Amino acid sequence: MPDVAQPTNVDPSLVDFAVVGDWMESQGLETGPFTDVATIGGGTQNVLLRFTRGGREFVLRRPPRHLRAKSNEVLRRESRLLAALNDTAVPAPGLIAACTDETVLGGAVFYLMEPIEGFSPAVGLPDLHASDASIRHGMGLSAAAALAQLGNIDYEAIGLGDYGRPDGFLERQVPRWLSELESYSRNDGYPGPDIPGVDKVAAWLEQHRPAQWTPGILHGDCHLANMMFRYDGPELAALVDWEMSTIGDPLLDLGWLLATWPDGSELNALVGALSTAGGLATPAELIAHYGEHSDRDLGAVSWYTVLACFKLGIVLEGTHARACAGKAPKPVGDLLHSMTVRLFEKAAALLE
């Protein structure tokens, strides 16, 4: 094992750099001391560390300290997907190498990726973007184009033929997420979902489900906080946080973007500074721009937006349920519950 000093700002029980250094050497990667080690923030429980070694910059990603049942499997899938996307034009983090054996790093898998030169609009805007409405307008269009580009990929050709179960994907959505919502009642102190319109929205989705669609790669959680943009213009630098990715109907990604698009409500909290700056593209412009980069039938976009509201609302309600049981901060749970209510209000308005 190489003689590697543990950075003082990183708990060795979380990331042991002697172990990482030894593994990097086994992969033929750069050697030497680890320098400029820093934690990267972002709306995720996974651990992200940026560092330099041998004159090259890396970002290490591993699951949270307290592993959940599927934490390692989720990151294994994520690293596999990023490796497959390496040779495509989709803006995504470049995978360098992945350690899928959890015994190496004390129970957690991890991977190394290229740093992304960009910023999250949920954290703040550079002066260029803050001062130029036309650039902010272009950011949404760039995001829509990237989602179309992702949906255009022949997933079987890049080795992802068994990455998901596209057969019956749309048919599974409503029962799957109603079951998830029902499971929250296991949290002590949770009074049950107080979400107006759940049954009405679920019934509408079942009655109006598209009969035909073409499978493709689905990011699964593509709101603006899971995107990073270039510092020098409106272009998307990378889609990040691929934990919910699968093979499904890519139009759900477009619906997700539309469902979470800033609308002056609690949903603005998802994108922070960008929502308050204004000047964004309209939902109609996003749909039109997606259509310019895709040959998919966009006639049922409202259905996908309603499904996104339904699914994301139920996902967020899970944190509210855990907060009621003392497993998450109450202010966070309350905020996410208000987002859930707003998402179902948005869905109900689209049913008309």
Tab-separated table of C-alpha atoms in Angstrom:
chain	number	residue	atom	x	y	z
A	1	MET	CA	0.000	0.000	0.000
A	2	PRO	CA	1.438	3.420	-0.907
A	3	ASP	CA	2.555	5.811	1.795
A	4	VAL	CA	-0.347	8.263	1.568
A	5	ALA	CA	-1.140	10.921	4.144
A	6	GLN	CA	-4.807	11.110	5.120
A	7	PRO	CA	-6.185	14.639	4.505
A	8	THR	CA	-7.097	16.158	7.854
A	9	ASN	CA	-10.461	17.401	6.571
A	10	VAL	CA	-11.716	13.916	5.636
A	11	ASP	CA	-12.793	11.246	8.121
A	12	PRO	CA	-10.801	8.089	7.254
A	13	SER	CA	-13.813	5.956	8.162
A	14	LEU	CA	-15.635	7.664	5.297
A	15	VAL	CA	-12.837	7.750	2.717
A	16	ASP	CA	-9.491	6.163	3.574
A	17	PHE	CA	-7.072	7.746	1.119
A	18	ALA	CA	-4.427	5.075	1.679
A	19	VAL	CA	-6.939	2.520	0.424
A	20	VAL	CA	-8.049	4.757	-2.442
A	21	GLY	CA	-4.432	5.410	-3.394
A	22	ASP	CA	-3.628	1.695	-3.478
A	23	TRP	CA	-6.713	0.987	-5.593
A	24	MET	CA	-5.860	3.837	-8.002
A	25	GLU	CA	-2.411	2.351	-8.544
A	26	SER	CA	-3.992	-1.029	-9.308
A	27	GLN	CA	-6.043	0.746	-12.005
A	28	GLY	CA	-2.988	2.372	-13.556
A	29	LEU	CA	-4.085	5.854	-12.498
A	30	GLU	CA	-1.959	8.760	-11.344
A	31	THR	CA	0.165	8.344	-8.217
A	32	GLY	CA	1.630	10.616	-5.566
A	33	PRO	CA	0.201	12.653	-2.703
A	34	PHE	CA	-3.434	13.746	-2.591
A	35	THR	CA	-3.716	17.527	-2.612
A	36	ASP	CA	-6.462	20.181	-2.745
A	37	VAL	CA	-8.953	17.787	-1.157
A	38	ALA	CA	-12.347	19.420	-0.721
A	39	THR	CA	-15.913	18.341	-0.116
A	40	ILE	CA	-18.373	19.204	-2.880
A	41	GLY	CA	-21.855	20.194	-1.814
A	42	GLY	CA	-24.995	19.338	-3.757
A	43	GLY	CA	-28.540	18.222	-3.017
A	44	THR	CA	-27.595	14.627	-2.360
A	45	GLN	CA	-26.751	12.371	0.552
A	46	ASN	CA	-23.913	10.783	-1.379
A	47	VAL	CA	-20.381	11.888	-0.538
A	48	LEU	CA	-18.470	13.901	-3.161
A	49	LEU	CA	-14.808	14.786	-2.752
A	50	ARG	CA	-12.629	16.651	-5.228
A	51	PHE	CA	-8.868	16.173	-5.163
A	52	THR	CA	-5.703	16.363	-7.252
A	53	ARG	CA	-3.201	13.550	-7.683
A	54	GLY	CA	-0.301	13.333	-10.056
A	55	GLY	CA	-1.308	16.613	-11.666
A	56	ARG	CA	-4.823	15.361	-12.512
A	57	GLU	CA	-8.084	16.378	-10.880
A	58	PHE	CA	-10.617	13.776	-9.775
A	59	VAL	CA	-13.997	13.668	-8.077
A	60	LEU	CA	-14.722	10.685	-5.840
A	61	ARG	CA	-18.348	9.662	-5.242
A	62	ARG	CA	-19.463	7.150	-2.637
A	63	PRO	CA	-22.742	6.434	-0.808
A	64	PRO	CA	-23.627	8.188	2.462
A	65	ARG	CA	-21.998	7.163	5.731
A	66	HIS	CA	-25.102	5.326	6.866
A	67	LEU	CA	-25.723	2.983	3.968
A	68	ARG	CA	-29.265	2.201	2.936
A	69	ALA	CA	-30.248	-1.239	1.668
A	70	LYS	CA	-29.607	-0.388	-1.973
A	71	SER	CA	-26.942	2.329	-1.654
A	72	ASN	CA	-24.139	0.284	-3.177
A	73	GLU	CA	-26.283	-1.155	-5.940
A	74	VAL	CA	-27.489	2.322	-6.898
A	75	LEU	CA	-23.909	3.557	-7.318
A	76	ARG	CA	-22.923	0.427	-9.226
A	77	ARG	CA	-25.710	1.145	-11.689
A	78	GLU	CA	-24.820	4.819	-11.839
A	79	SER	CA	-21.168	4.094	-12.635
A	80	ARG	CA	-22.206	1.606	-15.319
A	81	LEU	CA	-24.465	4.167	-16.951
A	82	LEU	CA	-21.832	6.911	-16.876
A	83	ALA	CA	-19.289	4.553	-18.420
A	84	ALA	CA	-21.740	3.822	-21.235
A	85	LEU	CA	-22.354	7.537	-21.791
A	86	ASN	CA	-18.631	8.359	-21.945
A	87	ASP	CA	-18.504	7.983	-25.724
A	88	THR	CA	-21.758	9.823	-26.429
A	89	ALA	CA	-22.477	13.533	-26.801
A	90	VAL	CA	-24.790	13.575	-23.760
A	91	PRO	CA	-23.504	16.105	-21.194
A	92	ALA	CA	-22.748	13.864	-18.218
A	93	PRO	CA	-19.854	13.403	-15.779
A	94	GLY	CA	-17.013	11.514	-17.403
A	95	LEU	CA	-16.355	8.251	-15.587
A	96	ILE	CA	-12.672	7.500	-14.969
A	97	ALA	CA	-12.877	4.240	-13.003
A	98	ALA	CA	-15.258	2.472	-10.635
A	99	CYS	CA	-14.633	0.222	-7.645
A	100	THR	CA	-17.748	-1.950	-7.484
A	101	ASP	CA	-16.367	-4.205	-4.717
A	102	GLU	CA	-17.653	-2.788	-1.415
A	103	THR	CA	-15.060	-4.685	0.617
A	104	VAL	CA	-12.285	-2.396	-0.653
A	105	LEU	CA	-13.468	0.766	1.098
A	106	GLY	CA	-14.978	-0.617	4.257
A	107	GLY	CA	-18.393	-1.518	2.899
A	108	ALA	CA	-18.968	1.166	0.268
A	109	VAL	CA	-18.471	1.092	-3.491
A	110	PHE	CA	-17.115	4.253	-5.088
A	111	TYR	CA	-16.105	5.690	-8.395
A	112	LEU	CA	-13.890	8.429	-9.790
A	113	MET	CA	-15.091	10.900	-12.393
A	114	GLU	CA	-13.838	13.971	-14.171
A	115	PRO	CA	-14.615	17.285	-12.441
A	116	ILE	CA	-17.402	19.281	-14.070
A	117	GLU	CA	-16.500	22.836	-14.951
A	118	GLY	CA	-19.823	24.402	-14.216
A	119	PHE	CA	-22.200	25.648	-11.544
A	120	SER	CA	-25.503	24.588	-10.049
A	121	PRO	CA	-28.261	27.183	-10.564
A	122	ALA	CA	-29.752	26.058	-7.250
A	123	VAL	CA	-26.699	27.413	-5.402
A	124	GLY	CA	-26.152	30.732	-7.177
A	125	LEU	CA	-25.560	32.442	-10.490
A	126	PRO	CA	-22.266	33.820	-11.818
A	127	ASP	CA	-22.329	37.513	-12.707
A	128	LEU	CA	-22.691	36.733	-16.410
A	129	HIS	CA	-25.863	34.703	-15.881
A	130	ALA	CA	-27.257	36.966	-13.190
A	131	SER	CA	-26.955	40.044	-15.403
A	132	ASP	CA	-28.147	38.662	-18.753
A	133	ALA	CA	-31.756	37.494	-19.143
A	134	SER	CA	-31.046	36.071	-22.588
A	135	ILE	CA	-28.497	33.674	-21.085
A	136	ARG	CA	-30.972	32.582	-18.405
A	137	HIS	CA	-33.548	32.020	-21.127
A	138	GLY	CA	-31.081	29.864	-23.041
A	139	MET	CA	-30.322	27.706	-20.004
A	140	GLY	CA	-33.746	26.088	-20.105
A	141	LEU	CA	-33.545	25.530	-23.837
A	142	SER	CA	-30.156	23.884	-23.435
A	143	ALA	CA	-31.582	21.603	-20.749
A	144	ALA	CA	-34.497	20.592	-22.976
A	145	ALA	CA	-32.157	19.843	-25.882
A	146	ALA	CA	-29.933	17.678	-23.666
A	147	LEU	CA	-32.913	15.616	-22.507
A	148	ALA	CA	-33.944	15.088	-26.123
A	149	GLN	CA	-30.386	14.052	-26.942
A	150	LEU	CA	-30.406	11.537	-24.082
A	151	GLY	CA	-33.697	10.082	-25.276
A	152	ASN	CA	-32.311	9.672	-28.797
A	153	ILE	CA	-29.530	7.289	-27.759
A	154	ASP	CA	-29.719	3.661	-28.845
A	155	TYR	CA	-29.304	2.249	-25.348
A	156	GLU	CA	-28.766	-1.316	-26.572
A	157	ALA	CA	-25.926	-0.199	-28.835
A	158	ILE	CA	-24.003	1.226	-25.862
A	159	GLY	CA	-24.424	-1.895	-23.734
A	160	LEU	CA	-27.465	-0.974	-21.643
A	161	GLY	CA	-29.900	-3.523	-23.053
A	162	ASP	CA	-30.511	-5.002	-19.598
A	163	TYR	CA	-30.305	-1.749	-17.615
A	164	GLY	CA	-34.069	-1.531	-17.040
A	165	ARG	CA	-37.416	-3.193	-17.763
A	166	PRO	CA	-39.100	-1.130	-20.456
A	167	ASP	CA	-41.889	-3.664	-21.016
A	168	GLY	CA	-44.856	-2.424	-19.011
A	169	PHE	CA	-42.980	0.629	-17.769
A	170	LEU	CA	-45.882	3.050	-18.091
A	171	GLU	CA	-48.404	0.491	-16.818
A	172	ARG	CA	-46.367	0.024	-13.620
A	173	GLN	CA	-46.086	3.669	-12.661
A	174	VAL	CA	-49.404	4.441	-10.943
A	175	PRO	CA	-49.736	1.221	-8.887
A	176	ARG	CA	-46.037	1.361	-7.990
A	177	TRP	CA	-46.248	4.847	-6.555
A	178	LEU	CA	-49.627	4.409	-4.883
A	179	SER	CA	-48.085	1.434	-3.098
A	180	GLU	CA	-45.140	3.603	-2.085
A	181	LEU	CA	-47.480	6.235	-0.686
A	182	GLU	CA	-49.377	3.590	1.279
A	183	SER	CA	-46.126	2.304	2.779
A	184	TYR	CA	-45.466	5.641	4.482
A	185	SER	CA	-48.101	4.799	7.079
A	186	ARG	CA	-45.501	2.559	8.710
A	187	ASN	CA	-43.886	5.729	10.063
A	188	ASP	CA	-45.105	6.326	13.611
A	189	GLY	CA	-46.686	9.752	13.951
A	190	TYR	CA	-47.514	10.100	10.257
A	191	PRO	CA	-51.271	10.729	10.040
A	192	GLY	CA	-51.505	9.586	6.443
A	193	PRO	CA	-51.300	11.589	3.231
A	194	ASP	CA	-53.150	14.889	3.267
A	195	ILE	CA	-52.769	15.428	-0.473
A	196	PRO	CA	-55.866	16.646	-2.291
A	197	GLY	CA	-56.425	15.006	-5.647
A	198	VAL	CA	-54.326	11.833	-5.359
A	199	ASP	CA	-57.098	9.444	-6.389
A	200	LYS	CA	-58.391	11.739	-9.132
A	201	VAL	CA	-54.938	12.181	-10.654
A	202	ALA	CA	-54.202	8.450	-10.430
A	203	ALA	CA	-57.456	7.573	-12.177
A	204	TRP	CA	-56.837	10.121	-14.943
A	205	LEU	CA	-53.336	8.786	-15.551
A	206	GLU	CA	-54.656	5.256	-15.920
A	207	GLN	CA	-57.434	6.338	-18.266
A	208	HIS	CA	-55.233	8.455	-20.549
A	209	ARG	CA	-51.997	6.451	-20.613
A	210	PRO	CA	-50.294	6.599	-24.043
A	211	ALA	CA	-50.752	3.376	-25.957
A	212	GLN	CA	-47.487	3.595	-27.896
A	213	TRP	CA	-44.046	4.869	-26.974
A	214	THR	CA	-40.397	4.111	-27.684
A	215	PRO	CA	-38.068	3.035	-24.841
A	216	GLY	CA	-34.907	4.982	-24.112
A	217	ILE	CA	-32.615	6.115	-21.308
A	218	LEU	CA	-34.442	7.937	-18.536
A	219	HIS	CA	-32.515	10.193	-16.140
A	220	GLY	CA	-35.433	10.019	-13.736
A	221	ASP	CA	-34.877	13.160	-11.647
A	222	CYS	CA	-34.059	15.913	-14.118
A	223	HIS	CA	-34.952	19.183	-12.448
A	224	LEU	CA	-32.626	22.171	-12.642
A	225	ALA	CA	-30.937	21.401	-9.314
A	226	ASN	CA	-29.594	18.201	-10.903
A	227	MET	CA	-27.984	20.120	-13.741
A	228	MET	CA	-24.767	22.084	-13.974
A	229	PHE	CA	-24.248	24.882	-16.478
A	230	ARG	CA	-21.150	26.335	-18.082
A	231	TYR	CA	-19.669	29.514	-16.666
A	232	ASP	CA	-19.264	31.140	-20.081
A	233	GLY	CA	-22.801	30.849	-21.425
A	234	PRO	CA	-26.198	29.120	-21.216
A	235	GLU	CA	-25.045	25.649	-22.273
A	236	LEU	CA	-25.591	22.674	-20.015
A	237	ALA	CA	-22.294	21.329	-18.706
A	238	ALA	CA	-23.692	18.088	-17.267
A	239	LEU	CA	-26.738	16.251	-16.047
A	240	VAL	CA	-25.796	14.930	-12.600
A	241	ASP	CA	-27.218	12.575	-9.949
A	242	TRP	CA	-28.281	9.610	-12.086
A	243	GLU	CA	-29.524	7.510	-9.149
A	244	MET	CA	-33.060	7.161	-10.541
A	245	SER	CA	-31.961	6.357	-14.083
A	246	THR	CA	-33.387	3.383	-15.949
A	247	ILE	CA	-34.664	2.323	-19.348
A	248	GLY	CA	-38.165	3.696	-19.658
A	249	ASP	CA	-40.051	6.410	-21.505
A	250	PRO	CA	-37.714	9.393	-21.992
A	251	LEU	CA	-40.676	11.759	-22.320
A	252	LEU	CA	-41.094	11.429	-18.560
A	253	ASP	CA	-37.833	13.404	-18.262
A	254	LEU	CA	-39.389	16.234	-20.253
A	255	GLY	CA	-42.499	16.014	-18.085
A	256	TRP	CA	-40.295	16.153	-14.974
A	257	LEU	CA	-38.565	19.288	-16.201
A	258	LEU	CA	-41.949	20.907	-16.872
A	259	ALA	CA	-43.422	19.765	-13.549
A	260	THR	CA	-40.554	21.308	-11.580
A	261	TRP	CA	-40.135	24.424	-13.702
A	262	PRO	CA	-40.197	27.577	-11.504
A	263	ASP	CA	-43.753	28.882	-11.187
A	264	GLY	CA	-43.564	31.311	-8.283
A	265	SER	CA	-44.606	28.660	-5.739
A	266	GLU	CA	-42.783	26.496	-3.205
A	267	LEU	CA	-41.264	24.640	-6.177
A	268	ASN	CA	-38.925	27.581	-6.714
A	269	ALA	CA	-36.895	26.223	-3.801
A	270	LEU	CA	-35.634	23.491	-6.135
A	271	VAL	CA	-33.652	25.996	-8.186
A	272	GLY	CA	-33.083	28.871	-5.812
A	273	ALA	CA	-31.271	31.803	-7.388
A	274	LEU	CA	-32.317	31.045	-10.955
A	275	SER	CA	-36.022	31.150	-10.124
A	276	THR	CA	-35.762	34.555	-8.466
A	277	ALA	CA	-33.671	36.017	-11.304
A	278	GLY	CA	-36.424	35.318	-13.841
A	279	GLY	CA	-36.146	35.607	-17.600
A	280	LEU	CA	-36.598	31.867	-18.099
A	281	ALA	CA	-38.005	30.108	-21.129
A	282	THR	CA	-41.690	29.276	-20.930
A	283	PRO	CA	-42.914	25.659	-20.688
A	284	ALA	CA	-44.209	25.962	-24.267
A	285	GLU	CA	-40.739	27.012	-25.435
A	286	LEU	CA	-39.170	24.059	-23.625
A	287	ILE	CA	-41.544	21.642	-25.345
A	288	ALA	CA	-40.942	23.201	-28.748
A	289	HIS	CA	-37.157	23.119	-28.309
A	290	TYR	CA	-37.264	19.480	-27.212
A	291	GLY	CA	-39.259	18.765	-30.355
A	292	GLU	CA	-36.597	20.381	-32.520
A	293	HIS	CA	-34.091	17.794	-31.259
A	294	SER	CA	-36.320	14.722	-31.129
A	295	ASP	CA	-38.711	12.891	-33.434
A	296	ARG	CA	-40.844	11.633	-30.531
A	297	ASP	CA	-44.574	12.320	-30.600
A	298	LEU	CA	-45.163	15.182	-28.136
A	299	GLY	CA	-48.948	15.040	-28.330
A	300	ALA	CA	-49.236	13.600	-24.801
A	301	VAL	CA	-46.734	15.887	-23.042
A	302	SER	CA	-49.393	16.905	-20.511
A	303	TRP	CA	-49.807	13.255	-19.496
A	304	TYR	CA	-46.087	12.927	-18.806
A	305	THR	CA	-46.103	16.184	-16.838
A	306	VAL	CA	-49.000	14.935	-14.705
A	307	LEU	CA	-47.168	11.636	-14.128
A	308	ALA	CA	-44.054	13.568	-13.089
A	309	CYS	CA	-46.102	15.655	-10.624
A	310	PHE	CA	-47.687	12.473	-9.263
A	311	LYS	CA	-44.432	10.536	-8.889
A	312	LEU	CA	-42.263	13.342	-7.544
A	313	GLY	CA	-45.003	14.463	-5.158
A	314	ILE	CA	-45.148	10.995	-3.646
A	315	VAL	CA	-41.338	10.803	-3.440
A	316	LEU	CA	-41.212	14.118	-1.528
A	317	GLU	CA	-44.062	13.059	0.764
A	318	GLY	CA	-41.826	10.227	1.958
A	319	THR	CA	-39.534	12.703	3.686
A	320	HIS	CA	-42.557	14.386	5.270
A	321	ALA	CA	-43.661	11.000	6.628
A	322	ARG	CA	-40.187	10.347	8.024
A	323	ALA	CA	-40.136	13.816	9.558
A	324	CYS	CA	-43.412	13.057	11.352
A	325	ALA	CA	-41.643	10.022	12.840
A	326	GLY	CA	-38.624	12.096	13.898
A	327	LYS	CA	-36.388	10.566	11.223
A	328	ALA	CA	-35.901	13.822	9.296
A	329	PRO	CA	-35.957	17.528	10.254
A	330	LYS	CA	-39.510	18.794	10.635
A	331	PRO	CA	-38.938	22.062	8.677
A	332	VAL	CA	-37.625	20.033	5.742
A	333	GLY	CA	-40.571	17.665	5.920
A	334	ASP	CA	-43.024	20.548	6.049
A	335	LEU	CA	-41.436	22.259	3.041
A	336	LEU	CA	-41.447	19.076	0.981
A	337	HIS	CA	-45.068	18.402	1.908
A	338	SER	CA	-45.976	21.874	0.642
A	339	MET	CA	-44.145	21.039	-2.596
A	340	THR	CA	-46.125	17.813	-2.859
A	341	VAL	CA	-49.406	19.691	-2.480
A	342	ARG	CA	-48.301	22.196	-5.136
A	343	LEU	CA	-47.316	19.404	-7.533
A	344	PHE	CA	-50.751	17.822	-7.213
A	345	GLU	CA	-52.366	21.214	-7.732
A	346	LYS	CA	-50.335	21.585	-10.915
A	347	ALA	CA	-51.359	18.091	-11.998
A	348	ALA	CA	-55.043	18.794	-11.327
A	349	ALA	CA	-54.884	21.947	-13.451
A	350	LEU	CA	-53.510	19.907	-16.364
A	351	LEU	CA	-56.387	17.435	-16.225
A	352	GLU	CA	-58.787	20.066	-17.504
